JSON list of C-alpha atoms in Angstrom, two decimals:
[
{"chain": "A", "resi": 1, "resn": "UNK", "atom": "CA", "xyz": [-3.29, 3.18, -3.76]},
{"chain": "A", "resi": 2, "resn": "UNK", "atom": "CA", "xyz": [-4.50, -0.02, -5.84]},
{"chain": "A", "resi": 3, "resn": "UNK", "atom": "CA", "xyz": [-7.61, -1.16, -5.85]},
{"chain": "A", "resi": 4, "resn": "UNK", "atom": "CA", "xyz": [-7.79, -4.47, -3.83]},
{"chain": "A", "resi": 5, "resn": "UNK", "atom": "CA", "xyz": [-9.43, -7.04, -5.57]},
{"chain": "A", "resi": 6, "resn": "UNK", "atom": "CA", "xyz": [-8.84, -11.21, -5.22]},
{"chain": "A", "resi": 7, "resn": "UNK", "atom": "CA", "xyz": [-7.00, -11.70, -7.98]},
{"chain": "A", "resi": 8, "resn": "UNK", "atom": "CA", "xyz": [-3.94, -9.27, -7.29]},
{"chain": "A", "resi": 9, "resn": "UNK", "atom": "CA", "xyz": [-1.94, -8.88, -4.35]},
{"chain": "A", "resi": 10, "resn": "UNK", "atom": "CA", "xyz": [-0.21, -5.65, -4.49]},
{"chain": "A", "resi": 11, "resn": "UNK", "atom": "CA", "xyz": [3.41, -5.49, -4.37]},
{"chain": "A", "resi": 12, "resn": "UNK", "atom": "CA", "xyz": [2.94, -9.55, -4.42]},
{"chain": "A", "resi": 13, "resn": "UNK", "atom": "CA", "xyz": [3.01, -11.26, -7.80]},
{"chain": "A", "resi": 14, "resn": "UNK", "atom": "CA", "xyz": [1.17, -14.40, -8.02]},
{"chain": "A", "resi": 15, "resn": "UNK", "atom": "CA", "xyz": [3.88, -17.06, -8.69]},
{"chain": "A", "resi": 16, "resn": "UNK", "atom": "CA", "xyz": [4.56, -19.08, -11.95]},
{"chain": "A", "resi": 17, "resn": "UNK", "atom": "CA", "xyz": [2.81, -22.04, -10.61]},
{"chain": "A", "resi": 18, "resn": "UNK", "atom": "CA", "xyz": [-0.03, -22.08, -13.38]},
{"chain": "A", "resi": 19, "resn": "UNK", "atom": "CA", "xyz": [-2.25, -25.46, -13.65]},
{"chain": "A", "resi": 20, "resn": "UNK", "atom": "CA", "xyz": [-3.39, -27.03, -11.07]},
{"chain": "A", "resi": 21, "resn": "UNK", "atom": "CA", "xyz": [-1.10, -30.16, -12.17]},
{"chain": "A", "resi": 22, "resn": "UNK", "atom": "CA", "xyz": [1.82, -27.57, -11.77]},
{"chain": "A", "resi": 23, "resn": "UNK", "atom": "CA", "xyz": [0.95, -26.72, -8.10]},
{"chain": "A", "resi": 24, "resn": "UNK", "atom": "CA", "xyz": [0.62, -29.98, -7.04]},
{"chain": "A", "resi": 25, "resn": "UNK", "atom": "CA", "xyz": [4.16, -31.54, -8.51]},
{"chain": "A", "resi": 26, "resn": "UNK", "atom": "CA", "xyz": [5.87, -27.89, -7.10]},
{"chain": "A", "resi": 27, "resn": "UNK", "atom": "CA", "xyz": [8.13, -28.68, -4.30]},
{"chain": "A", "resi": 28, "resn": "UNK", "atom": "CA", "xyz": [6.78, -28.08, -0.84]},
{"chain": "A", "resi": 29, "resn": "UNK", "atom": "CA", "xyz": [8.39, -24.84, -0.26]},
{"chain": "A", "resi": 30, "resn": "UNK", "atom": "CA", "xyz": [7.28, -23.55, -3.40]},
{"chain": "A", "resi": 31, "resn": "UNK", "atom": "CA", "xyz": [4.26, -24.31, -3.55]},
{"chain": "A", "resi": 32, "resn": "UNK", "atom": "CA", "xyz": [4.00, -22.54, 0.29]},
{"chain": "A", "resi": 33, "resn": "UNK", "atom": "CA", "xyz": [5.77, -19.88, -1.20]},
{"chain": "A", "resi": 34, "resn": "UNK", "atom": "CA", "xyz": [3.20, -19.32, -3.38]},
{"chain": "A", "resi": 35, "resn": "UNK", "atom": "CA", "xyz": [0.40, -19.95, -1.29]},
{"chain": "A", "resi": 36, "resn": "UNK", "atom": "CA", "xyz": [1.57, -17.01, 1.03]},
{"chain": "A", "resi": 37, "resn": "UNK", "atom": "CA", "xyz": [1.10, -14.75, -1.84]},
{"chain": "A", "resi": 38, "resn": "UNK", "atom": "CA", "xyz": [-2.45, -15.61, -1.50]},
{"chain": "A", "resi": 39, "resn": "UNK", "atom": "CA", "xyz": [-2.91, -15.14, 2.05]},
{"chain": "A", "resi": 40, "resn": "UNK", "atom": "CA", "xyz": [-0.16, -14.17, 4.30]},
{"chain": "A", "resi": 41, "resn": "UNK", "atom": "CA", "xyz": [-0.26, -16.97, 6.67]},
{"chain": "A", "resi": 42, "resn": "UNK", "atom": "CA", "xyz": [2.41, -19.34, 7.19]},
{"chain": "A", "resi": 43, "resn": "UNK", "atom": "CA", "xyz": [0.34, -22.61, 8.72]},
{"chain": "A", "resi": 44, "resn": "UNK", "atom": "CA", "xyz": [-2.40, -21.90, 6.10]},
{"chain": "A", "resi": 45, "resn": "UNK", "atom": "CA", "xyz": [-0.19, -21.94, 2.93]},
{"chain": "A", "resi": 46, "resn": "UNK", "atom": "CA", "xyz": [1.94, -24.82, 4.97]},
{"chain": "A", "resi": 47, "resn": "UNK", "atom": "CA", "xyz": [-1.83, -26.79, 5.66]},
{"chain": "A", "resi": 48, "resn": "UNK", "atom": "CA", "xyz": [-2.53, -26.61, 1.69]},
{"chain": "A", "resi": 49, "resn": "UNK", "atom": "CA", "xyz": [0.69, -27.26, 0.49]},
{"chain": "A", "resi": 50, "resn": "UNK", "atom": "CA", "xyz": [1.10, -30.93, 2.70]},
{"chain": "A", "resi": 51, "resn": "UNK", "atom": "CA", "xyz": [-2.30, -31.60, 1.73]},
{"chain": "A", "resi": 52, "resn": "UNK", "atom": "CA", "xyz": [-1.80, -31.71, -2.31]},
{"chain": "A", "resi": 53, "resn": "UNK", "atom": "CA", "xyz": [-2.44, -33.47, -4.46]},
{"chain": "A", "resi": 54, "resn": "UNK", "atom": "CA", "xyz": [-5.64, -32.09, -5.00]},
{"chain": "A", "resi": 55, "resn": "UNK", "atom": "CA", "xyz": [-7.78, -33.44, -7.55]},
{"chain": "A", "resi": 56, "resn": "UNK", "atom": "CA", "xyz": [-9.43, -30.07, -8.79]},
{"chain": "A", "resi": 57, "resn": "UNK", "atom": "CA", "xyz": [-9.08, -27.02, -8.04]},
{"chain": "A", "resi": 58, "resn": "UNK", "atom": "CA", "xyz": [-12.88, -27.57, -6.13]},
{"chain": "A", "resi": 59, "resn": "UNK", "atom": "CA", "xyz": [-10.84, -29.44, -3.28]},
{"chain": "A", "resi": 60, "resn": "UNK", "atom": "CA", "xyz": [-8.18, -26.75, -3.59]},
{"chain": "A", "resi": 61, "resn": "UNK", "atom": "CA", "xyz": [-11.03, -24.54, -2.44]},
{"chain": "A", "resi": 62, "resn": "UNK", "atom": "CA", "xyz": [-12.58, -26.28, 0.16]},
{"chain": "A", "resi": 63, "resn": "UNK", "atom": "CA", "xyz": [-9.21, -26.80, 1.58]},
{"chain": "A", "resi": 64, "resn": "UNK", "atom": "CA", "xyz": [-8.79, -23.38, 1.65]},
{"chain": "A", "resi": 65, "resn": "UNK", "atom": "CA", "xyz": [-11.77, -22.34, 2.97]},
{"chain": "A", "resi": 66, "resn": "UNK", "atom": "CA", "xyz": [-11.65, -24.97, 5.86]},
{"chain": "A", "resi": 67, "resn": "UNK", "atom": "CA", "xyz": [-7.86, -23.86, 6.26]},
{"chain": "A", "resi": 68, "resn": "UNK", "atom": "CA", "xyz": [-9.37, -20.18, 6.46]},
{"chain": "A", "resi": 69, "resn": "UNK", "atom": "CA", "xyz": [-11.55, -21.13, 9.20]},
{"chain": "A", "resi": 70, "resn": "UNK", "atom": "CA", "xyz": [-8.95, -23.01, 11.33]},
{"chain": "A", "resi": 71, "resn": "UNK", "atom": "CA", "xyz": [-6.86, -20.10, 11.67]},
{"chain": "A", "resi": 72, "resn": "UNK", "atom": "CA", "xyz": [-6.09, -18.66, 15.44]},
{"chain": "A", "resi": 73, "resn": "UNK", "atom": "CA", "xyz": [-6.27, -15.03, 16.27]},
{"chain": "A", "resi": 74, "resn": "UNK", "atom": "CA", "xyz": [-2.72, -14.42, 15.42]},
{"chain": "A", "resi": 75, "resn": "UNK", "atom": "CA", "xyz": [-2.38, -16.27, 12.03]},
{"chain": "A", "resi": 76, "resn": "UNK", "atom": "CA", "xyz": [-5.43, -14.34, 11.00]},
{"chain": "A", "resi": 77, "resn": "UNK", "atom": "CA", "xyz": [-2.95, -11.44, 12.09]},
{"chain": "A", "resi": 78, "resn": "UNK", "atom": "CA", "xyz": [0.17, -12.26, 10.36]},
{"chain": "A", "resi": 79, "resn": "UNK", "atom": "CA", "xyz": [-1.87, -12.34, 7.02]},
{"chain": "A", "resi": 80, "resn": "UNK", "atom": "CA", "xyz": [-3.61, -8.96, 7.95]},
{"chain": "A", "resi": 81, "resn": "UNK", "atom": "CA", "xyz": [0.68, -7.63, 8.13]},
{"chain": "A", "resi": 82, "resn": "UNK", "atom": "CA", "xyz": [1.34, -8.17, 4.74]},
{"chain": "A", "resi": 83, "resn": "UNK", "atom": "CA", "xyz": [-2.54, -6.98, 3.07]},
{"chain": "A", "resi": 84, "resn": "UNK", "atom": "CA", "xyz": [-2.37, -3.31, 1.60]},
{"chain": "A", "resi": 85, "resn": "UNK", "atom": "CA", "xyz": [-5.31, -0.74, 1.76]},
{"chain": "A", "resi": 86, "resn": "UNK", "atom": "CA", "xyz": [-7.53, -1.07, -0.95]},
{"chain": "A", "resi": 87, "resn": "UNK", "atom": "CA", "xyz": [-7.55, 2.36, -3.10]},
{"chain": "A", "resi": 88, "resn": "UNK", "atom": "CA", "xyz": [-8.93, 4.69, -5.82]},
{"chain": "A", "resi": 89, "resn": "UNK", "atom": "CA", "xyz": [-7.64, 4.27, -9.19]},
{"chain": "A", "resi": 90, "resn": "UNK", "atom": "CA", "xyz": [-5.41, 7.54, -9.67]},
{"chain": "A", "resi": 91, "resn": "UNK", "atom": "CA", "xyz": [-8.41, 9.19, -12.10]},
{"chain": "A", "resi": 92, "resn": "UNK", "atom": "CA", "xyz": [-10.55, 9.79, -9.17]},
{"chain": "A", "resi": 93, "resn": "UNK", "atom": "CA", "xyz": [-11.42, 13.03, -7.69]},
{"chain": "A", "resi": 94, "resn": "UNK", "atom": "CA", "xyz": [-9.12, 14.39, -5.31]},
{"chain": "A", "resi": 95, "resn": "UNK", "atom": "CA", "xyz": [-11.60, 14.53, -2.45]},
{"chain": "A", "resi": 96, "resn": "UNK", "atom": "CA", "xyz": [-12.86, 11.01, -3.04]},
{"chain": "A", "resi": 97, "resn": "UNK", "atom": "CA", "xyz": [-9.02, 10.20, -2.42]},
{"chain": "A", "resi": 98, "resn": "UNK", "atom": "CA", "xyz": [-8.72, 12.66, 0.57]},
{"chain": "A", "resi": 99, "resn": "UNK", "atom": "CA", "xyz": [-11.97, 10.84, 1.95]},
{"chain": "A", "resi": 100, "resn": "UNK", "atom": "CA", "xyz": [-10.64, 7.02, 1.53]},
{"chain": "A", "resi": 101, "resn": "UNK", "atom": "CA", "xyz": [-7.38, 8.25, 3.11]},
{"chain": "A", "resi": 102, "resn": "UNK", "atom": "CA", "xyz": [-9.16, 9.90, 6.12]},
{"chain": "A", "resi": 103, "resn": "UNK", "atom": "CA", "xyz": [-11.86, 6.54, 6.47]},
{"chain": "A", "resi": 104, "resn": "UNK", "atom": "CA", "xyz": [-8.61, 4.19, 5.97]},
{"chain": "A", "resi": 105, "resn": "UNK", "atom": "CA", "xyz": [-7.07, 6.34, 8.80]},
{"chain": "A", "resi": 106, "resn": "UNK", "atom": "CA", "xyz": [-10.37, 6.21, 10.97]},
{"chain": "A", "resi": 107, "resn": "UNK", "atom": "CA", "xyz": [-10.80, 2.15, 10.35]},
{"chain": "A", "resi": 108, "resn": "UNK", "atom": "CA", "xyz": [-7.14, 1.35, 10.94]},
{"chain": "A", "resi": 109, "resn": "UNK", "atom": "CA", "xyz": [-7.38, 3.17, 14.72]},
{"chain": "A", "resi": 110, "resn": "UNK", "atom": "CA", "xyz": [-10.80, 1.64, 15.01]},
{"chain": "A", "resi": 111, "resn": "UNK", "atom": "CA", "xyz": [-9.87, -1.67, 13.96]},
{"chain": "A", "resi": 112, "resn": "UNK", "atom": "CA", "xyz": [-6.29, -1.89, 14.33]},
{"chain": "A", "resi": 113, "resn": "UNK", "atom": "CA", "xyz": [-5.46, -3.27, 11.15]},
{"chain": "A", "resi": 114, "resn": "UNK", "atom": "CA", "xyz": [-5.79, -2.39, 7.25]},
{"chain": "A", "resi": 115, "resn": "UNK", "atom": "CA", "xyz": [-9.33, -2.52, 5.74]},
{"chain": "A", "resi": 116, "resn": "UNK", "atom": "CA", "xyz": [-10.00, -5.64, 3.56]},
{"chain": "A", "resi": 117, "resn": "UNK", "atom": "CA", "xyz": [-12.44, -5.63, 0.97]},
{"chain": "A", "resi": 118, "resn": "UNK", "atom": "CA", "xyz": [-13.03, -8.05, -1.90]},
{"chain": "A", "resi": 119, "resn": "UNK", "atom": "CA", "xyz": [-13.62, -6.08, -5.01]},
{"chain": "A", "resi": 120, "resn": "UNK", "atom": "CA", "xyz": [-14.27, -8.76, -7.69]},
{"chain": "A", "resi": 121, "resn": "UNK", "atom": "CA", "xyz": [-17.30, -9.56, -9.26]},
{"chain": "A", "resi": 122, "resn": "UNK", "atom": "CA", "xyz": [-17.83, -5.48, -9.88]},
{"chain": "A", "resi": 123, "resn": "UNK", "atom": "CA", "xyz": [-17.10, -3.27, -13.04]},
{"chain": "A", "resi": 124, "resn": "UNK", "atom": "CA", "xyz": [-14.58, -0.99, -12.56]},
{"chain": "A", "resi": 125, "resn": "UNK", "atom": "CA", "xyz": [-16.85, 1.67, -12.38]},
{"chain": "A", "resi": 126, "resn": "UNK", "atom": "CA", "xyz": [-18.37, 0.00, -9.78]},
{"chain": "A", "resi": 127, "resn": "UNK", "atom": "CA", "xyz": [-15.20, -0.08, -7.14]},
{"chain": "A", "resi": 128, "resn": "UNK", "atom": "CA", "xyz": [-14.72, 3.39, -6.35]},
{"chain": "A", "resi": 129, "resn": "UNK", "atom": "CA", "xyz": [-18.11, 3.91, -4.77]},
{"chain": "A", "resi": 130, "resn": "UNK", "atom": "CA", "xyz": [-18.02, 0.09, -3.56]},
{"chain": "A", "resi": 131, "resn": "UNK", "atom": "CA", "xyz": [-15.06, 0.61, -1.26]},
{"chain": "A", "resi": 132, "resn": "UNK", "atom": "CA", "xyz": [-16.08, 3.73, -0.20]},
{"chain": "A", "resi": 133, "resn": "UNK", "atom": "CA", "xyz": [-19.32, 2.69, 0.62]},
{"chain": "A", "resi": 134, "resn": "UNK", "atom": "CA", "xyz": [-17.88, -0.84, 2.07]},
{"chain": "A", "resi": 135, "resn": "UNK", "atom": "CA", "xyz": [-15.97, 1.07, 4.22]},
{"chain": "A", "resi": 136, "resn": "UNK", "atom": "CA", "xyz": [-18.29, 3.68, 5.57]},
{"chain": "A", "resi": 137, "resn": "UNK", "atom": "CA", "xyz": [-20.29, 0.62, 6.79]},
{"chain": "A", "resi": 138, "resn": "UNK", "atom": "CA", "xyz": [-17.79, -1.29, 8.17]},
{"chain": "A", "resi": 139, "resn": "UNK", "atom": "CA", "xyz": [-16.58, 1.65, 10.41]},
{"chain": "A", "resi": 140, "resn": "UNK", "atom": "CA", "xyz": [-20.17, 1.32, 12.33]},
{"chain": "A", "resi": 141, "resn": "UNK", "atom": "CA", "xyz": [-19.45, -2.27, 13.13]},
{"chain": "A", "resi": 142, "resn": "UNK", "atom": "CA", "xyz": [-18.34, -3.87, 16.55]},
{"chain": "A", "resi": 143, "resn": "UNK", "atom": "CA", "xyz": [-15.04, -5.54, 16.88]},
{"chain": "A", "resi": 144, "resn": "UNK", "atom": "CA", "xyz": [-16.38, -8.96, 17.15]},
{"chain": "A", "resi": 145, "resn": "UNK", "atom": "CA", "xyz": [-18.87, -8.38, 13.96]},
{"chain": "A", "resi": 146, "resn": "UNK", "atom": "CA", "xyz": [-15.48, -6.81, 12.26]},
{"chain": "A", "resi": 147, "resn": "UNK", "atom": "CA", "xyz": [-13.75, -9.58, 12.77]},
{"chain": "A", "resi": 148, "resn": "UNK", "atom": "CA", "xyz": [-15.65, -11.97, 11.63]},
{"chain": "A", "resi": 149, "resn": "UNK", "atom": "CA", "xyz": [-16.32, -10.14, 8.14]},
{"chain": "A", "resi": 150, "resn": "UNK", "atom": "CA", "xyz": [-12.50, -8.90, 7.78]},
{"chain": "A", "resi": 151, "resn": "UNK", "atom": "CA", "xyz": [-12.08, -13.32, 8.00]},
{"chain": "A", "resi": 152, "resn": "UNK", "atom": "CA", "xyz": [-14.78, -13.83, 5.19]},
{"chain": "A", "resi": 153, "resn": "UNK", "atom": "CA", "xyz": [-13.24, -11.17, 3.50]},
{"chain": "A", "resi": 154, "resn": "UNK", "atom": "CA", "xyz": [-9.72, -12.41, 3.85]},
{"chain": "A", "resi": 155, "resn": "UNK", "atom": "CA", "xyz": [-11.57, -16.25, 2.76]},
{"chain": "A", "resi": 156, "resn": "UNK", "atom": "CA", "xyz": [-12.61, -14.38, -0.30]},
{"chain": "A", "resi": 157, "resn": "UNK", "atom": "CA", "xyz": [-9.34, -12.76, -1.76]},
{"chain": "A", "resi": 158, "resn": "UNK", "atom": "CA", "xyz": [-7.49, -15.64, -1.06]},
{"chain": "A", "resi": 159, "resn": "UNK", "atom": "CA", "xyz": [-9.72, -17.94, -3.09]},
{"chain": "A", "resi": 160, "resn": "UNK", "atom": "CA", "xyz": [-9.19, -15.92, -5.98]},
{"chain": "A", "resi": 161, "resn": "UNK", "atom": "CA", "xyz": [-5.81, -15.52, -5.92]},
{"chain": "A", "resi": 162, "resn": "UNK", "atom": "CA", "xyz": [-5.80, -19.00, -5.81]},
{"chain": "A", "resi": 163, "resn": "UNK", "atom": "CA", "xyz": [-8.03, -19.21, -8.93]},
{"chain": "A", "resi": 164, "resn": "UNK", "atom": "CA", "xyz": [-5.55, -16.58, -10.24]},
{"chain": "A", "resi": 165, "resn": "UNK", "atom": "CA", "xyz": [-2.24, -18.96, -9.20]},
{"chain": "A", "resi": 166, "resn": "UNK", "atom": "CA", "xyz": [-3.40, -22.56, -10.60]},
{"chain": "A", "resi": 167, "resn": "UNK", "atom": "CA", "xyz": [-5.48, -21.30, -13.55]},
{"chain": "A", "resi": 168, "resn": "UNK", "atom": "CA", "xyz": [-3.56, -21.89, -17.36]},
{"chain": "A", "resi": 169, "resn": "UNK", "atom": "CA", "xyz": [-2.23, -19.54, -19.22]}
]
């Protein structure tokens, strides 16, 4: 499993769209396209993409954050669908891959959905014991707390796979 961190989306390529100049000339349905690969919701990436032009990527990141905290109980859903477990890089110990697989296992019955976790920000020696620490804690949580840290989680991937999308090359 891949580490999950904001700026990759596994199994999701960030889109061509680089410069924020880019994103806001892209036709509509592009530029949704894209925005999907930063978080899986249809009415977000449809919210940002009618609202361009933005005038820095700043805006860009308000919008998404206000977008982000718009969202009902079932968009927050359909972008949970398409988010993959966050793993170990394949060096790790065996058991510290047999226990993320068992406390993935135990937080998708508790929770109902995959765990999300924003990685960035840490070295990469850092991660391993992040996650499994991250998720550990999380496990102890109520639904309602859950919830609202999986959506501030979710707020913080998809601003920097944004970053990631409309940044130069």
């Amino acid at each position: 499993m891949p580490l999950q961190t904001c700026a990759s989306v596994p199994g999701r390529p960030v889109s061509g769209l680089h410069g924020l100049p880019r994103f806001n000339a892209a036709p509509a349905a592009e530029a949704e396209a894209a925005l999907l690969e930063c978080y899986g919701s249809r009415r977000w990436a449809k919210r940002l993409a009618d609202h361009r032009p933005y005038p820095d990527l700043g805006a860009l990141l308000a919008a998404a954050d206000e977008a982000g905290y718009d969202l009902s109980p079932s968009d927050r859903a359909e972008a949970l669908a398409v988010e993959v477990s966050p793993g170990l890089p394949p060096d790790a110990p065996g058991s510290a891959h047999l226990a993320l697989a068992a406390a993935h296992a135990a937080y998708e019955s508790r929770f109902g959905h995959v765990l999300v976790i924003c990685l960035d920000g840490l070295r990469p020696a850092e991660r391993a014991d992040q996650l499994l620490a991250g998720i550990r804690a999380r496990l102890a949580h109520d639904p309602e707390h859950e919830r609202v840290v999986t959506a501030d989680e979710m707020r913080r991937l998809a601003r920097g796979r944004i970053i990631e999308l409309v940044s130069s090359q």
